[in-house]
Backbone as a printed PyTorch tensor [residue, N CA C, xyz], in Angstrom:
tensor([[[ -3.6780,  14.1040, -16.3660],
         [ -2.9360,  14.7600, -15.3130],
         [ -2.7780,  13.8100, -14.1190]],

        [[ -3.7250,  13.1750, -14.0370],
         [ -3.5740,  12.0160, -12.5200],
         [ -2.5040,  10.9480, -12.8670]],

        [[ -3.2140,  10.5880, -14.1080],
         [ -1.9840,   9.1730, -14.2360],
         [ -0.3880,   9.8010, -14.3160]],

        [[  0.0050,  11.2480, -14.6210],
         [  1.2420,  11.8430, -14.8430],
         [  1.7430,  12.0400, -13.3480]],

        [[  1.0270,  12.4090, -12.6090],
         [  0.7170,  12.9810, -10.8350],
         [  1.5100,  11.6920, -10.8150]],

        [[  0.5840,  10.7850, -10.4450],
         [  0.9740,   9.4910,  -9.8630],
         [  2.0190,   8.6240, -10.6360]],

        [[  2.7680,   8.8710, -11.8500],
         [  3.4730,   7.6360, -11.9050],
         [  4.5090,   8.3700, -12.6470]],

        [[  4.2530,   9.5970, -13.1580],
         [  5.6740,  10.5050, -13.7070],
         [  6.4040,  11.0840, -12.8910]],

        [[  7.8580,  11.1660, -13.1970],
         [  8.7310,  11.6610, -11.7540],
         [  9.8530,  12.7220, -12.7290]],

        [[  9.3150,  12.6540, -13.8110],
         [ 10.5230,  13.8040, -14.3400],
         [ 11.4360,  13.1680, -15.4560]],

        [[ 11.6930,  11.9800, -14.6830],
         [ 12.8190,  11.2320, -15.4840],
         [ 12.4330,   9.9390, -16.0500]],

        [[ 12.7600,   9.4020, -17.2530],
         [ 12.2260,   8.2150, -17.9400],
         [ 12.4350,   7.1460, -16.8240]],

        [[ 11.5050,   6.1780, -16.5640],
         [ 11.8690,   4.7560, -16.3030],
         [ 11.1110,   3.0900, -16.8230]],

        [[ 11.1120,   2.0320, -16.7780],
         [ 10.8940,   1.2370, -17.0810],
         [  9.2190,   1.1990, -17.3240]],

        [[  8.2470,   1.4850, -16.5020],
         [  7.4020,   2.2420, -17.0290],
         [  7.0380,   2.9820, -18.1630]],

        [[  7.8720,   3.6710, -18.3460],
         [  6.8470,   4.9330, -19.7030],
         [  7.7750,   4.3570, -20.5350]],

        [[  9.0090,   3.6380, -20.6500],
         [  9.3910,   3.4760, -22.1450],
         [  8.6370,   2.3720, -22.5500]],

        [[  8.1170,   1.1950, -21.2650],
         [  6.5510,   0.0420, -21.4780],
         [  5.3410,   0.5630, -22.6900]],

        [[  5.1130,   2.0750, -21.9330],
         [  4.1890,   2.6010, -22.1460],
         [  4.5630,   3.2660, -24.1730]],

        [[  5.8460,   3.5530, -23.9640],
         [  5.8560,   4.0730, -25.1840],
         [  5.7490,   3.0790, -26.1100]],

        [[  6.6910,   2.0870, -26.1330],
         [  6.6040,   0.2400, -26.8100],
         [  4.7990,   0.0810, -27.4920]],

        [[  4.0900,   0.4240, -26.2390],
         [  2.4940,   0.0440, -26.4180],
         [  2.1270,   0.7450, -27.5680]],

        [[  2.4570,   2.7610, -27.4260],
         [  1.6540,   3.3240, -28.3970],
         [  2.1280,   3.1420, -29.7280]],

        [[  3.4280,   2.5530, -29.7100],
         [  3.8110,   2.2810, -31.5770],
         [  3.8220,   0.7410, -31.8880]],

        [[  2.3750,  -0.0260, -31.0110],
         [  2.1470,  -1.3620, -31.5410],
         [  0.9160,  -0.9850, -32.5130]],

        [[  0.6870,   0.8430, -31.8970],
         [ -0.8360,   1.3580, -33.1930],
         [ -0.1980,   0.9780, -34.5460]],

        [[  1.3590,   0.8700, -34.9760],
         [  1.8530,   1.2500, -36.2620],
         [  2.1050,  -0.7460, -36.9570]],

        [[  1.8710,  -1.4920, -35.9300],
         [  2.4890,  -2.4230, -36.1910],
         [  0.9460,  -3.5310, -36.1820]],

        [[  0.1280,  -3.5830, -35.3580],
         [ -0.6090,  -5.0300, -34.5020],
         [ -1.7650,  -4.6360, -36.1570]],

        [[ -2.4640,  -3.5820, -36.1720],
         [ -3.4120,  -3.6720, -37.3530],
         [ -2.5340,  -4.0970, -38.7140]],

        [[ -1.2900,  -3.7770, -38.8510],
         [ -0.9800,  -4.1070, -40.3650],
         [ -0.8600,  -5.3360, -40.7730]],

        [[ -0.2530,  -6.1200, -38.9190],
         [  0.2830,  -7.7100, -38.7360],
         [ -1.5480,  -8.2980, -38.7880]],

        [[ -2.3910,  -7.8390, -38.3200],
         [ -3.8900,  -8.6650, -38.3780],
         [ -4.4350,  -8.6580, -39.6030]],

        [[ -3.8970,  -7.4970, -41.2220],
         [ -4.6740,  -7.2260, -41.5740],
         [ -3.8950,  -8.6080, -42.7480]],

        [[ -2.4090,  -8.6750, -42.5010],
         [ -1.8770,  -9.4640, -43.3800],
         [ -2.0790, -11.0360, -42.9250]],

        [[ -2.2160, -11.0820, -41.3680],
         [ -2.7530, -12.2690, -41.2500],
         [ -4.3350, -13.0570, -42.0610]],

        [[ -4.9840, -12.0680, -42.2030],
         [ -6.5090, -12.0760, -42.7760],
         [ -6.1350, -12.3680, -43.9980]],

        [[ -4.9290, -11.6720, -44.8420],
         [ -4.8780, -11.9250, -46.3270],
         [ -4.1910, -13.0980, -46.0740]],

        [[ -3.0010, -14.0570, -45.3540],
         [ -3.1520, -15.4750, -45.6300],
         [ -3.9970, -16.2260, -45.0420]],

        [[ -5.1070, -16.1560, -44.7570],
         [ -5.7010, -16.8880, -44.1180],
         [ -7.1540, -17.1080, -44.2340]],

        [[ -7.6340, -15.7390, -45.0580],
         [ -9.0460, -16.1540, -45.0260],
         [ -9.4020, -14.0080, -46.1970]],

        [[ -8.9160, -14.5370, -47.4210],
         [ -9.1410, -12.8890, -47.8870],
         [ -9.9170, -12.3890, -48.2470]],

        [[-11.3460, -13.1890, -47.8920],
         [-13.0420, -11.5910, -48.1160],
         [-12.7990, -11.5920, -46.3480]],

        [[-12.4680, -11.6360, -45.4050],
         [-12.1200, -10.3660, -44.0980],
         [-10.9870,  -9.6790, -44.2960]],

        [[-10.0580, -10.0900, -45.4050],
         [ -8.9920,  -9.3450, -45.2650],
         [ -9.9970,  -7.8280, -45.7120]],

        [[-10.6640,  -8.1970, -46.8080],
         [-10.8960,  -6.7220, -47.7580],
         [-11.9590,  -6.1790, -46.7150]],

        [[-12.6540,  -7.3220, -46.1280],
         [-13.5650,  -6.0050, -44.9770],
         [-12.6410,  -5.6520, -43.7370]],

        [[-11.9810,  -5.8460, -43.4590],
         [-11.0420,  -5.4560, -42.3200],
         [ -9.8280,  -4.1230, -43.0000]],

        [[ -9.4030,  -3.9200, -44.3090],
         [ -8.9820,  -3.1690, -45.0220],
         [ -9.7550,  -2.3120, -45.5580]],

        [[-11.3420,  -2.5490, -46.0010],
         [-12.1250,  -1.5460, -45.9730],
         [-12.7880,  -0.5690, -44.9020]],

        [[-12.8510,  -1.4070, -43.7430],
         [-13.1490,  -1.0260, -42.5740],
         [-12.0050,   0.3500, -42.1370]],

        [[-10.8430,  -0.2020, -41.9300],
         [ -9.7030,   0.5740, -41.7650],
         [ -9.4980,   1.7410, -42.6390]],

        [[ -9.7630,   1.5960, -44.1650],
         [ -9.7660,   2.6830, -44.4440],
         [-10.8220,   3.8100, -44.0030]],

        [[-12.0610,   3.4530, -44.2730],
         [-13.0420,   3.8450, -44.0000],
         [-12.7480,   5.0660, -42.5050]],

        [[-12.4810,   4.0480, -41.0970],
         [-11.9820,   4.5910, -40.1380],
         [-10.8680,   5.5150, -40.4590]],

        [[-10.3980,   5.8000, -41.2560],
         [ -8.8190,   6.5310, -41.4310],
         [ -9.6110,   7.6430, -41.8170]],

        [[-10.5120,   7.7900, -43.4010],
         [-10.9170,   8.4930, -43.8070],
         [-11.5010,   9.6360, -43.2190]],

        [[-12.8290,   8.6290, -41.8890],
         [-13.8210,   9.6220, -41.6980],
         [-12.6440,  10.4740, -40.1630]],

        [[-11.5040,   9.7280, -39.8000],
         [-10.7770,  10.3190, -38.8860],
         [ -9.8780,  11.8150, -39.2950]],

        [[ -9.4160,  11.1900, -40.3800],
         [ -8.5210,  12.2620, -41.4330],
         [ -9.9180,  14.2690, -41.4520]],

        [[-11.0140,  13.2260, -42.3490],
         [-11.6930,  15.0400, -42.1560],
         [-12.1190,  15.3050, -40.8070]],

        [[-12.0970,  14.4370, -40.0200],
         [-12.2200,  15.1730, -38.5890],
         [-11.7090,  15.9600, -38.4650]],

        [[-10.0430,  15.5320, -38.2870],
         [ -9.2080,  16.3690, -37.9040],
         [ -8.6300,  17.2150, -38.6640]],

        [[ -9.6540,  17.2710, -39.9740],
         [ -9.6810,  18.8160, -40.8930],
         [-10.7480,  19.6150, -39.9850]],

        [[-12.1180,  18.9380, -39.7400],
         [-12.9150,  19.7100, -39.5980],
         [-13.1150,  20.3720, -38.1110]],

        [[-12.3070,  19.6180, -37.3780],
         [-12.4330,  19.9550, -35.6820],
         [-10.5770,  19.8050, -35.4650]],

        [[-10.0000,  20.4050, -35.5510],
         [ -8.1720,  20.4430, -34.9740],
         [ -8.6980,  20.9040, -33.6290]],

        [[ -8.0570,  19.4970, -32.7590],
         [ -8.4020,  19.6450, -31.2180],
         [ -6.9650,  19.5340, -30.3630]],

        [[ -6.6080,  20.2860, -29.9680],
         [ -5.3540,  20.3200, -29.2330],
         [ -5.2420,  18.9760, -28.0890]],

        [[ -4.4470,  18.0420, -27.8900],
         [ -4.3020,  17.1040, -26.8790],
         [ -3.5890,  17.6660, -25.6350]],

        [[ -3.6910,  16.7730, -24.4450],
         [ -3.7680,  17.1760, -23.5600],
         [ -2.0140,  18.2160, -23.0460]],

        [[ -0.9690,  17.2320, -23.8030],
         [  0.5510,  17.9800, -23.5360],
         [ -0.0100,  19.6930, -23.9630]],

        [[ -0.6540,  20.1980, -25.6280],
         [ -0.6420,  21.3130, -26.1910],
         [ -1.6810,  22.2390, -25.2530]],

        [[ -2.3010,  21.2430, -24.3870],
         [ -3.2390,  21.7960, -24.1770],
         [ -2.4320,  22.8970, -22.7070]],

        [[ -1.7660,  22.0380, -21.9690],
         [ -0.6530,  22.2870, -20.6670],
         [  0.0750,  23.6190, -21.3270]],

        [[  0.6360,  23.3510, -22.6980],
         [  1.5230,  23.6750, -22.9340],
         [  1.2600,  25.5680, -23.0330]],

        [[  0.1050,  25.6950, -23.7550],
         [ -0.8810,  27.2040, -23.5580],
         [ -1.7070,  27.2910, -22.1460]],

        [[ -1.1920,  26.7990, -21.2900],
         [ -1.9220,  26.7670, -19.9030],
         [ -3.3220,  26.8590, -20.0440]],

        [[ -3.9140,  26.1210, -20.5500],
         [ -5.2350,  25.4690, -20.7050],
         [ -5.3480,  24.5130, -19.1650]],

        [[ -4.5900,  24.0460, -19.2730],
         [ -4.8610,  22.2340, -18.4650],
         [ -3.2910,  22.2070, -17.7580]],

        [[ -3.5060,  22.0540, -16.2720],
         [ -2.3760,  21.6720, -15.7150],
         [ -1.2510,  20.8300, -16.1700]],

        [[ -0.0770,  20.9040, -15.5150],
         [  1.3130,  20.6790, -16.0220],
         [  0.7970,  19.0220, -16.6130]],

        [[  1.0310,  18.8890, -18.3420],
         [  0.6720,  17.3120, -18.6890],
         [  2.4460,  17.2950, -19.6770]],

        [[  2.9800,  16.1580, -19.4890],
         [  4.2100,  16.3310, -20.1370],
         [  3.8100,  15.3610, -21.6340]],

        [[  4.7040,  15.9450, -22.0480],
         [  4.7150,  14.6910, -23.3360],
         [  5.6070,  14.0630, -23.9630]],

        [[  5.2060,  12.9360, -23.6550],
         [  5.8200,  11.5720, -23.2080],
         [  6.8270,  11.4590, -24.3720]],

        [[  7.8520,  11.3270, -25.1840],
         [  8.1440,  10.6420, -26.5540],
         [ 10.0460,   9.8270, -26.4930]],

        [[ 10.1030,   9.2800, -27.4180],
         [ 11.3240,   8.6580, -27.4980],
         [ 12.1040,   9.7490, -27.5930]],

        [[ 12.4850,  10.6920, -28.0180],
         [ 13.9200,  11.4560, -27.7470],
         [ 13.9230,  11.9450, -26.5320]],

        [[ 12.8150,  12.4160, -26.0910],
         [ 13.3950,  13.3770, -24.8230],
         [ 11.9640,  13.4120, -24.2330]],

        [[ 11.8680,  13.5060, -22.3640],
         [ 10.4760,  13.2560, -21.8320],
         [  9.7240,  14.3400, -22.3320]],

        [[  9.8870,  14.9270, -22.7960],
         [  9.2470,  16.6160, -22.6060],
         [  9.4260,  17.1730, -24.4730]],

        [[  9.9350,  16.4890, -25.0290],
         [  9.9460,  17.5020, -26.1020],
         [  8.3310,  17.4010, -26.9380]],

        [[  8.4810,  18.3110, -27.6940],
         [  6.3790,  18.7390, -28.3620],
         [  7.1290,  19.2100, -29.6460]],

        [[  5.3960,  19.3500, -30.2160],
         [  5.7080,  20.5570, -31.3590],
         [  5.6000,  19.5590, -32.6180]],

        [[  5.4630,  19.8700, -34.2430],
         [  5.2910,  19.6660, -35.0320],
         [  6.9020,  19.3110, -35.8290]],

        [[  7.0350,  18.3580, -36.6510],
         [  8.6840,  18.4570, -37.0890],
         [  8.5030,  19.4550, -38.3480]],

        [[  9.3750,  19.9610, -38.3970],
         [  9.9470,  21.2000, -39.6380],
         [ 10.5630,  20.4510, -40.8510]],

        [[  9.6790,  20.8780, -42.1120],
         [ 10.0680,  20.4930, -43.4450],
         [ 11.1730,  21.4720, -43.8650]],

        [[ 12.3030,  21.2230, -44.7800],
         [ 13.0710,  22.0540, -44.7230],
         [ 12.2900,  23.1650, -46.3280]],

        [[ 13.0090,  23.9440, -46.4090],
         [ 12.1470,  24.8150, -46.9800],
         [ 12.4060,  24.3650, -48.5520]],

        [[ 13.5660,  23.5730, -49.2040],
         [ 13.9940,  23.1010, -50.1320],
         [ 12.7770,  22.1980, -50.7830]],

        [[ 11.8480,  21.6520, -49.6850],
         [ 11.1710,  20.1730, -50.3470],
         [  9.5060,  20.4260, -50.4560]],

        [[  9.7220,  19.6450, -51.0430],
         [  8.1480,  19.1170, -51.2420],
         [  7.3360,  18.5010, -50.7470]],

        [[  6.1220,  19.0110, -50.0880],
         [  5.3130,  18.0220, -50.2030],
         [  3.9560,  18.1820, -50.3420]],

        [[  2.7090,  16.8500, -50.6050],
         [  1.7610,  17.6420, -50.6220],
         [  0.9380,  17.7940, -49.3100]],

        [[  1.3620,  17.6470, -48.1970],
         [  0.8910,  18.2310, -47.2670],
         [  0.5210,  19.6500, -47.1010]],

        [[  1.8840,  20.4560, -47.6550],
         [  1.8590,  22.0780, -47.7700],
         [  0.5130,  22.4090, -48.0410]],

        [[ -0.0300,  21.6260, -48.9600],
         [ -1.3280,  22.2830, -49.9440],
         [ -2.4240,  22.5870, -48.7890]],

        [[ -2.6380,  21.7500, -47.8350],
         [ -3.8860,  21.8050, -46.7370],
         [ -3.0520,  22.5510, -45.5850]],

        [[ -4.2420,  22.6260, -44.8680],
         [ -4.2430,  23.5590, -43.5710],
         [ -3.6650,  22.1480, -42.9820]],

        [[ -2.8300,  22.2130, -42.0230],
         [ -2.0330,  20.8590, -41.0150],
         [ -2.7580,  21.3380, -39.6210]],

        [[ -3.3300,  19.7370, -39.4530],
         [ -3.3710,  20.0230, -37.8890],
         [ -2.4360,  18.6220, -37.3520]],

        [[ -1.5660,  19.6460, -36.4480],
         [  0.0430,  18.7890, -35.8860],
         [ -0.4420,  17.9660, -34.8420]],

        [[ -1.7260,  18.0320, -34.3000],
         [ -2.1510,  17.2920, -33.4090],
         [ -3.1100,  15.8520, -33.4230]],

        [[ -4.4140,  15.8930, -34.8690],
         [ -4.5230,  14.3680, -34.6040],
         [ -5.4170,  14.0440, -33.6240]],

        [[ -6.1450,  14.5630, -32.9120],
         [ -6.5720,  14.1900, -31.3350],
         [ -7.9030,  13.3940, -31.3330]],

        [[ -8.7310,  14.4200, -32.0030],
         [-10.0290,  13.8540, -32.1920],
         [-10.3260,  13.0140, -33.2500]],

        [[-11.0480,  12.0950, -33.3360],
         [-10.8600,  11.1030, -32.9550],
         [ -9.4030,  10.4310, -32.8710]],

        [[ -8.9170,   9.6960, -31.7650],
         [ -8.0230,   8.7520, -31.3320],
         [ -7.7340,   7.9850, -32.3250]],

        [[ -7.1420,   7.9170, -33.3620],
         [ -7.2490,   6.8090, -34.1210],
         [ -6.1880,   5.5490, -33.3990]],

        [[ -5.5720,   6.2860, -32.4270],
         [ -4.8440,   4.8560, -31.4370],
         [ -5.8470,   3.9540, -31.0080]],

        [[ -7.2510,   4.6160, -30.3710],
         [ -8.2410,   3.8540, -29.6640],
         [ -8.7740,   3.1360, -30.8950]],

        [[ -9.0620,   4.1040, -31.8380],
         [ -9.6570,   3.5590, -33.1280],
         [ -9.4910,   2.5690, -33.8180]],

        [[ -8.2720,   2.3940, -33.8240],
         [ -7.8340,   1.1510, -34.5510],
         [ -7.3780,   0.0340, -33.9150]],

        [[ -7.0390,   0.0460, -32.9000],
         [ -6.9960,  -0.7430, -31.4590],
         [ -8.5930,  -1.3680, -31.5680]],

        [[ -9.0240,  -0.6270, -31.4160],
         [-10.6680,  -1.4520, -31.4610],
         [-11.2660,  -2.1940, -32.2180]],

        [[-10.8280,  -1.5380, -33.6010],
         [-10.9750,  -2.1940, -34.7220],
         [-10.6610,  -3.5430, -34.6380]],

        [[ -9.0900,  -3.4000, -34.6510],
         [ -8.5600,  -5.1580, -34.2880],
         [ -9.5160,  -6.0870, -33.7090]],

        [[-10.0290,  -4.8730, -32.1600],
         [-11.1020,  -6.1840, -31.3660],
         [-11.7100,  -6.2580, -31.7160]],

        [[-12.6320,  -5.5510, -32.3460],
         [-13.5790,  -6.3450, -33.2040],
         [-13.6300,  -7.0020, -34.4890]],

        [[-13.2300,  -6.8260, -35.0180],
         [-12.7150,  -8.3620, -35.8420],
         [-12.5300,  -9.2030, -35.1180]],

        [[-11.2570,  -9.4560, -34.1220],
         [-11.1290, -10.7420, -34.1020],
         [-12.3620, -11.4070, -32.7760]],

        [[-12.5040, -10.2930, -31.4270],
         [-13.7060, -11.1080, -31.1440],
         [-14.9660, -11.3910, -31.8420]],

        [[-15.2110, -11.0040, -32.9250],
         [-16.4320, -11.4450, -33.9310],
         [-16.0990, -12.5830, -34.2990]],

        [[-14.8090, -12.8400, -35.1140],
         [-13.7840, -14.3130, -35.2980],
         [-14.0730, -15.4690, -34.1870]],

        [[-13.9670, -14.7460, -33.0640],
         [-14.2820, -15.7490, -31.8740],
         [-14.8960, -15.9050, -31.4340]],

        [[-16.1470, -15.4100, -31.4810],
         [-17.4090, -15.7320, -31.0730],
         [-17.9710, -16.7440, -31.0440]],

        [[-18.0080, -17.2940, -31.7620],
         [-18.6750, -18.8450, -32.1640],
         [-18.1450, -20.0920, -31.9570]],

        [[-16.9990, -19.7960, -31.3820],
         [-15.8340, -20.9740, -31.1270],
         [-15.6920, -21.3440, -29.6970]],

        [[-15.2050, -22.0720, -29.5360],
         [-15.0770, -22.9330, -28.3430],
         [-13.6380, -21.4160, -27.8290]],

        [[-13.1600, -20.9370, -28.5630],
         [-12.1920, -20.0130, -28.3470],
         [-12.5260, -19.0530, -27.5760]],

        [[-14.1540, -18.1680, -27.0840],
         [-14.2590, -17.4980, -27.2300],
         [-13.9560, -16.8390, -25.8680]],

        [[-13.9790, -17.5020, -24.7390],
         [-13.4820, -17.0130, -23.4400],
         [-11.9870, -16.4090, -23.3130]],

        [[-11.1920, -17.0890, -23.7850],
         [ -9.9070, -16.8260, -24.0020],
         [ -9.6070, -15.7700, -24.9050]],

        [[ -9.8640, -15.8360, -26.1930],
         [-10.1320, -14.7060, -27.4780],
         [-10.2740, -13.2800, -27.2280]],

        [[-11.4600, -13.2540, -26.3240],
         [-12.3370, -11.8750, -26.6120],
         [-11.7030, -11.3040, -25.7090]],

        [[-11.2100, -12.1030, -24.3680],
         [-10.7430, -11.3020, -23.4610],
         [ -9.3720, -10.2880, -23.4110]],

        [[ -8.3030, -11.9390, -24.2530],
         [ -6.8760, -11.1220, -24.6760],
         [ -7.5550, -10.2330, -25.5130]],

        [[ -8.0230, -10.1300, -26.7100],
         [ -7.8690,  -9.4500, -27.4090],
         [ -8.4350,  -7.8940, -27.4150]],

        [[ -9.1210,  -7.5990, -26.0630],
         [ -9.3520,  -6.4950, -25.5090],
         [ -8.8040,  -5.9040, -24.5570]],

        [[ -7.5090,  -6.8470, -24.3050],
         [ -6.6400,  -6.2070, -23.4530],
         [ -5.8650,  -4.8230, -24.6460]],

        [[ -5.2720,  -4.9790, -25.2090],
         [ -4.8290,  -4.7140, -27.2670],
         [ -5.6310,  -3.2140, -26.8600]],

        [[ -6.9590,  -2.4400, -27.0020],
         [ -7.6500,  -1.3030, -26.8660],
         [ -7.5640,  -0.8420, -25.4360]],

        [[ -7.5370,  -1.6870, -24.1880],
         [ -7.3410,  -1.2190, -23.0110],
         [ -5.9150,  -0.7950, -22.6560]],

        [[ -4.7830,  -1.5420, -23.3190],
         [ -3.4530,  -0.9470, -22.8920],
         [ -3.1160,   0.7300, -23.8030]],

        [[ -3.9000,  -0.0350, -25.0630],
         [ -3.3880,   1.2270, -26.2340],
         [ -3.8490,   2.2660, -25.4710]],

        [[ -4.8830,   2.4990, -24.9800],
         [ -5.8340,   3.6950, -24.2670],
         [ -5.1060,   4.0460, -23.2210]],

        [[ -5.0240,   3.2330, -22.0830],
         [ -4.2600,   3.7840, -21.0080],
         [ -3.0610,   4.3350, -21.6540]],

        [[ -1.8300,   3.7950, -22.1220],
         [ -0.6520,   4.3950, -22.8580],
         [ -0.9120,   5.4630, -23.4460]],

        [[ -1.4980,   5.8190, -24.3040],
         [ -2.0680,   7.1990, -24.8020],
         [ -2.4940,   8.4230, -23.8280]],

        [[ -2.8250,   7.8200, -23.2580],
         [ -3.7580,   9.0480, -22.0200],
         [ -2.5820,   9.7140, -21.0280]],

        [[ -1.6880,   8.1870, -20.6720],
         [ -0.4240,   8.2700, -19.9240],
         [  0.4890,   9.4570, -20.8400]],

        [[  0.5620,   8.9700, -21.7720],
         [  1.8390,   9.7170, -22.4070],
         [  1.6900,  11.0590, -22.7940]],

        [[  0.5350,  11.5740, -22.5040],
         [  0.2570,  12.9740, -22.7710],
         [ -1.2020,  13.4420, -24.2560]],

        [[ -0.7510,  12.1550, -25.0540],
         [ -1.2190,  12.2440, -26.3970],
         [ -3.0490,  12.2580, -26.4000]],

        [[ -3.7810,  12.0880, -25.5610],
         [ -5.0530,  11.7310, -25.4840],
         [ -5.8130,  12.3490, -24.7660]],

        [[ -6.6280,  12.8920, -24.3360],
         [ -8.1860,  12.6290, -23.5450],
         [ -8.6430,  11.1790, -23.5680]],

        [[ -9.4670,  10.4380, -22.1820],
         [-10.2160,   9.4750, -22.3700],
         [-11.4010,   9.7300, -23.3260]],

        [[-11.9600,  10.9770, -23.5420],
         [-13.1880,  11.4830, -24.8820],
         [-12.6570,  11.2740, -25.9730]],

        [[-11.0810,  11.0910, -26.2310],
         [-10.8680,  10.8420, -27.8670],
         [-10.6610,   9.7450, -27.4330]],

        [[-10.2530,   8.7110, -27.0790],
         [-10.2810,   7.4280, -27.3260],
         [-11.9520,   6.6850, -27.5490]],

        [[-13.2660,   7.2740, -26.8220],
         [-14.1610,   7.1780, -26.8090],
         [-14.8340,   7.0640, -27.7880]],

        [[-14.3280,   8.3460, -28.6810],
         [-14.5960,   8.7530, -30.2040],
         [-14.0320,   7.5380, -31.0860]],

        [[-12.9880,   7.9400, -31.1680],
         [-12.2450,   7.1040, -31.4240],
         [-12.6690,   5.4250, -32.0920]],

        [[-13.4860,   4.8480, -30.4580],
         [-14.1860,   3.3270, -30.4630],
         [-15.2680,   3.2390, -31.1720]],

        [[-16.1280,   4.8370, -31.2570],
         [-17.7260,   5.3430, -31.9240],
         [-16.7240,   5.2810, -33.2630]],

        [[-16.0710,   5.6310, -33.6750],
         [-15.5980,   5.5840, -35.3320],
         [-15.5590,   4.1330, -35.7070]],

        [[-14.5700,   3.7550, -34.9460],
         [-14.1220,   2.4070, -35.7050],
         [-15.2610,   1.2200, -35.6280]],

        [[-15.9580,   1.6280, -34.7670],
         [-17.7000,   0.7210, -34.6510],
         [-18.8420,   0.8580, -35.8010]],

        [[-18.4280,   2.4100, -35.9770],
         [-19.0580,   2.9200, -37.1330],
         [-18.7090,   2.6420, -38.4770]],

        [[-17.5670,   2.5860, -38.6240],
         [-16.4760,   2.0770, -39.6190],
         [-17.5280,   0.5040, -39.8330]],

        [[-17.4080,  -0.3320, -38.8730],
         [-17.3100,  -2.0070, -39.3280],
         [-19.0090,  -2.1850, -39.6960]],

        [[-20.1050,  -1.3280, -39.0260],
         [-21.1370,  -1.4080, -39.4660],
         [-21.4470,  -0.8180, -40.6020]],

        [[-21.1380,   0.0070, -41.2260],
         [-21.2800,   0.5070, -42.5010],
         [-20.4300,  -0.0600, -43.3150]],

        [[-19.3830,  -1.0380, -43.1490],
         [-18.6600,  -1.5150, -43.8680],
         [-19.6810,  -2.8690, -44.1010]],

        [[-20.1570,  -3.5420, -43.0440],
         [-20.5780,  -4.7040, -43.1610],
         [-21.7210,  -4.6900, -43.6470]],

        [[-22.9160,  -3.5720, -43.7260],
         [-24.2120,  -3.3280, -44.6020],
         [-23.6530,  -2.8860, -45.8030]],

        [[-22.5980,  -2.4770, -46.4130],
         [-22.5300,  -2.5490, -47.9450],
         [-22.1850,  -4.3540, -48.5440]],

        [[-21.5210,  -4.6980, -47.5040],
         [-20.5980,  -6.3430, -48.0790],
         [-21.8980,  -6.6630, -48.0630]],

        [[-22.9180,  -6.7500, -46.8120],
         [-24.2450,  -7.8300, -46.9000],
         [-25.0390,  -7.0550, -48.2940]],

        [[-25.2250,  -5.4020, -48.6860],
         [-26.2960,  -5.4960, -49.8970],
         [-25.7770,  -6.0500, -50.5610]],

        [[-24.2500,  -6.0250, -51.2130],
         [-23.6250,  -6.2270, -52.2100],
         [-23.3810,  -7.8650, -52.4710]],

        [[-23.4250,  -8.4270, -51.3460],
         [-23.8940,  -9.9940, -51.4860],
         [-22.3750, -10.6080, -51.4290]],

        [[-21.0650,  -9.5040, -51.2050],
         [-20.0440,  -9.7940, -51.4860],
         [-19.6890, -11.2600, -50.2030]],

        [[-18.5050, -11.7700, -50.5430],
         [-17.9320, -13.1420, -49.3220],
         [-17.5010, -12.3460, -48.5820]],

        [[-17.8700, -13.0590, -47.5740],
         [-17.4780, -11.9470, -45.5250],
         [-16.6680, -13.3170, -45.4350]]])
């Protein structure tokens, strides 16, 4: 609600479409790191792809087991003061998209939650990235430069999210506890298993 207070005015400007650019680098920066890993070095590709799934997985029954309304749905049932939500067609439009009744899919089969919230998998996988690659950089003469950009990547994704309506700072939080959780349980099976890191 503050960051909307202070920098939303009703009408799109150079700002929030910045902001929108940021939240659909979630769809793009992990797939571009994960294919960089496969030319470049592929036992991190498979722990950085196991990791990710892993994070997807334990995010996916979350948001079977806890459907948490974000902050726009939350405005929207007057829960939480006026929060808009942010998106490419229109500042304000919400809501779930409509399958037409002709099709298929297997989504139908489960209960849908249209929201996604808990855990952040924007923060989630944003983080992910950083850690991989500041682990990558750690040891290198790189590492001042490295660790820092590459935590800018979870700090913009977060702010953009929170901005645009889509978040709580507690799900991005979650979010960082998953994907942390994700790389340590990923990395104690590679070390029993003796597999190449």
């Amino acid at each position: 609600m503050w960051l909307q207070e202070h920098l939303w005015d009703g009408d799109t400007r150079w700002h929030d479409r910045l902001m929108l650019e940021i939240t659909r680098l979630h769809f793009v920066v992990p797939p571009f790191v994960a294919f960089a890993f496969w030319l470049r070095r592929r036992a991190l590709f498979y722990r950085f792809a196991a990791s990710m799934l892993t994070l997807s997985f334990a995010g996916a029954t979350t948001f079977y087991l806890f459907p948490a309304a974000p902050p726009w749905a939350a405005s929207q049932a007057g829960v939480l003061g006026s929060v808009t939500k942010l998106t490419d067609a229109h500042p304000a439009v919400s809501g779930v998209p409509v399958q037409t009744s002709g099709s298929f899919s297997i989504s139908r089969l489960i209960d849908p939650n249209p929201y996604a919230a808990i855990p952040s998998l924007h923060g989630g996988y944003a983080f992910l990235v950083f850690l991989f690659l500041a682990a990558l950089a750690w040891h290198t003469p790189w590492r001042r430069i490295v660790v820092p950009l590459a935590l800018l990547y979870p700090l913009l994704q977060s702010f953009a999210v929170v901005y645009t309506g889509n978040h709580y700072v507690v799900d991005l939080l979650i979010g960082f506890v998953y994907a942390t959780a994700a790389v340590l349980a990923v990395d104690w099976v590679w070390r029993r298993r003796g597999w190449p890191r």
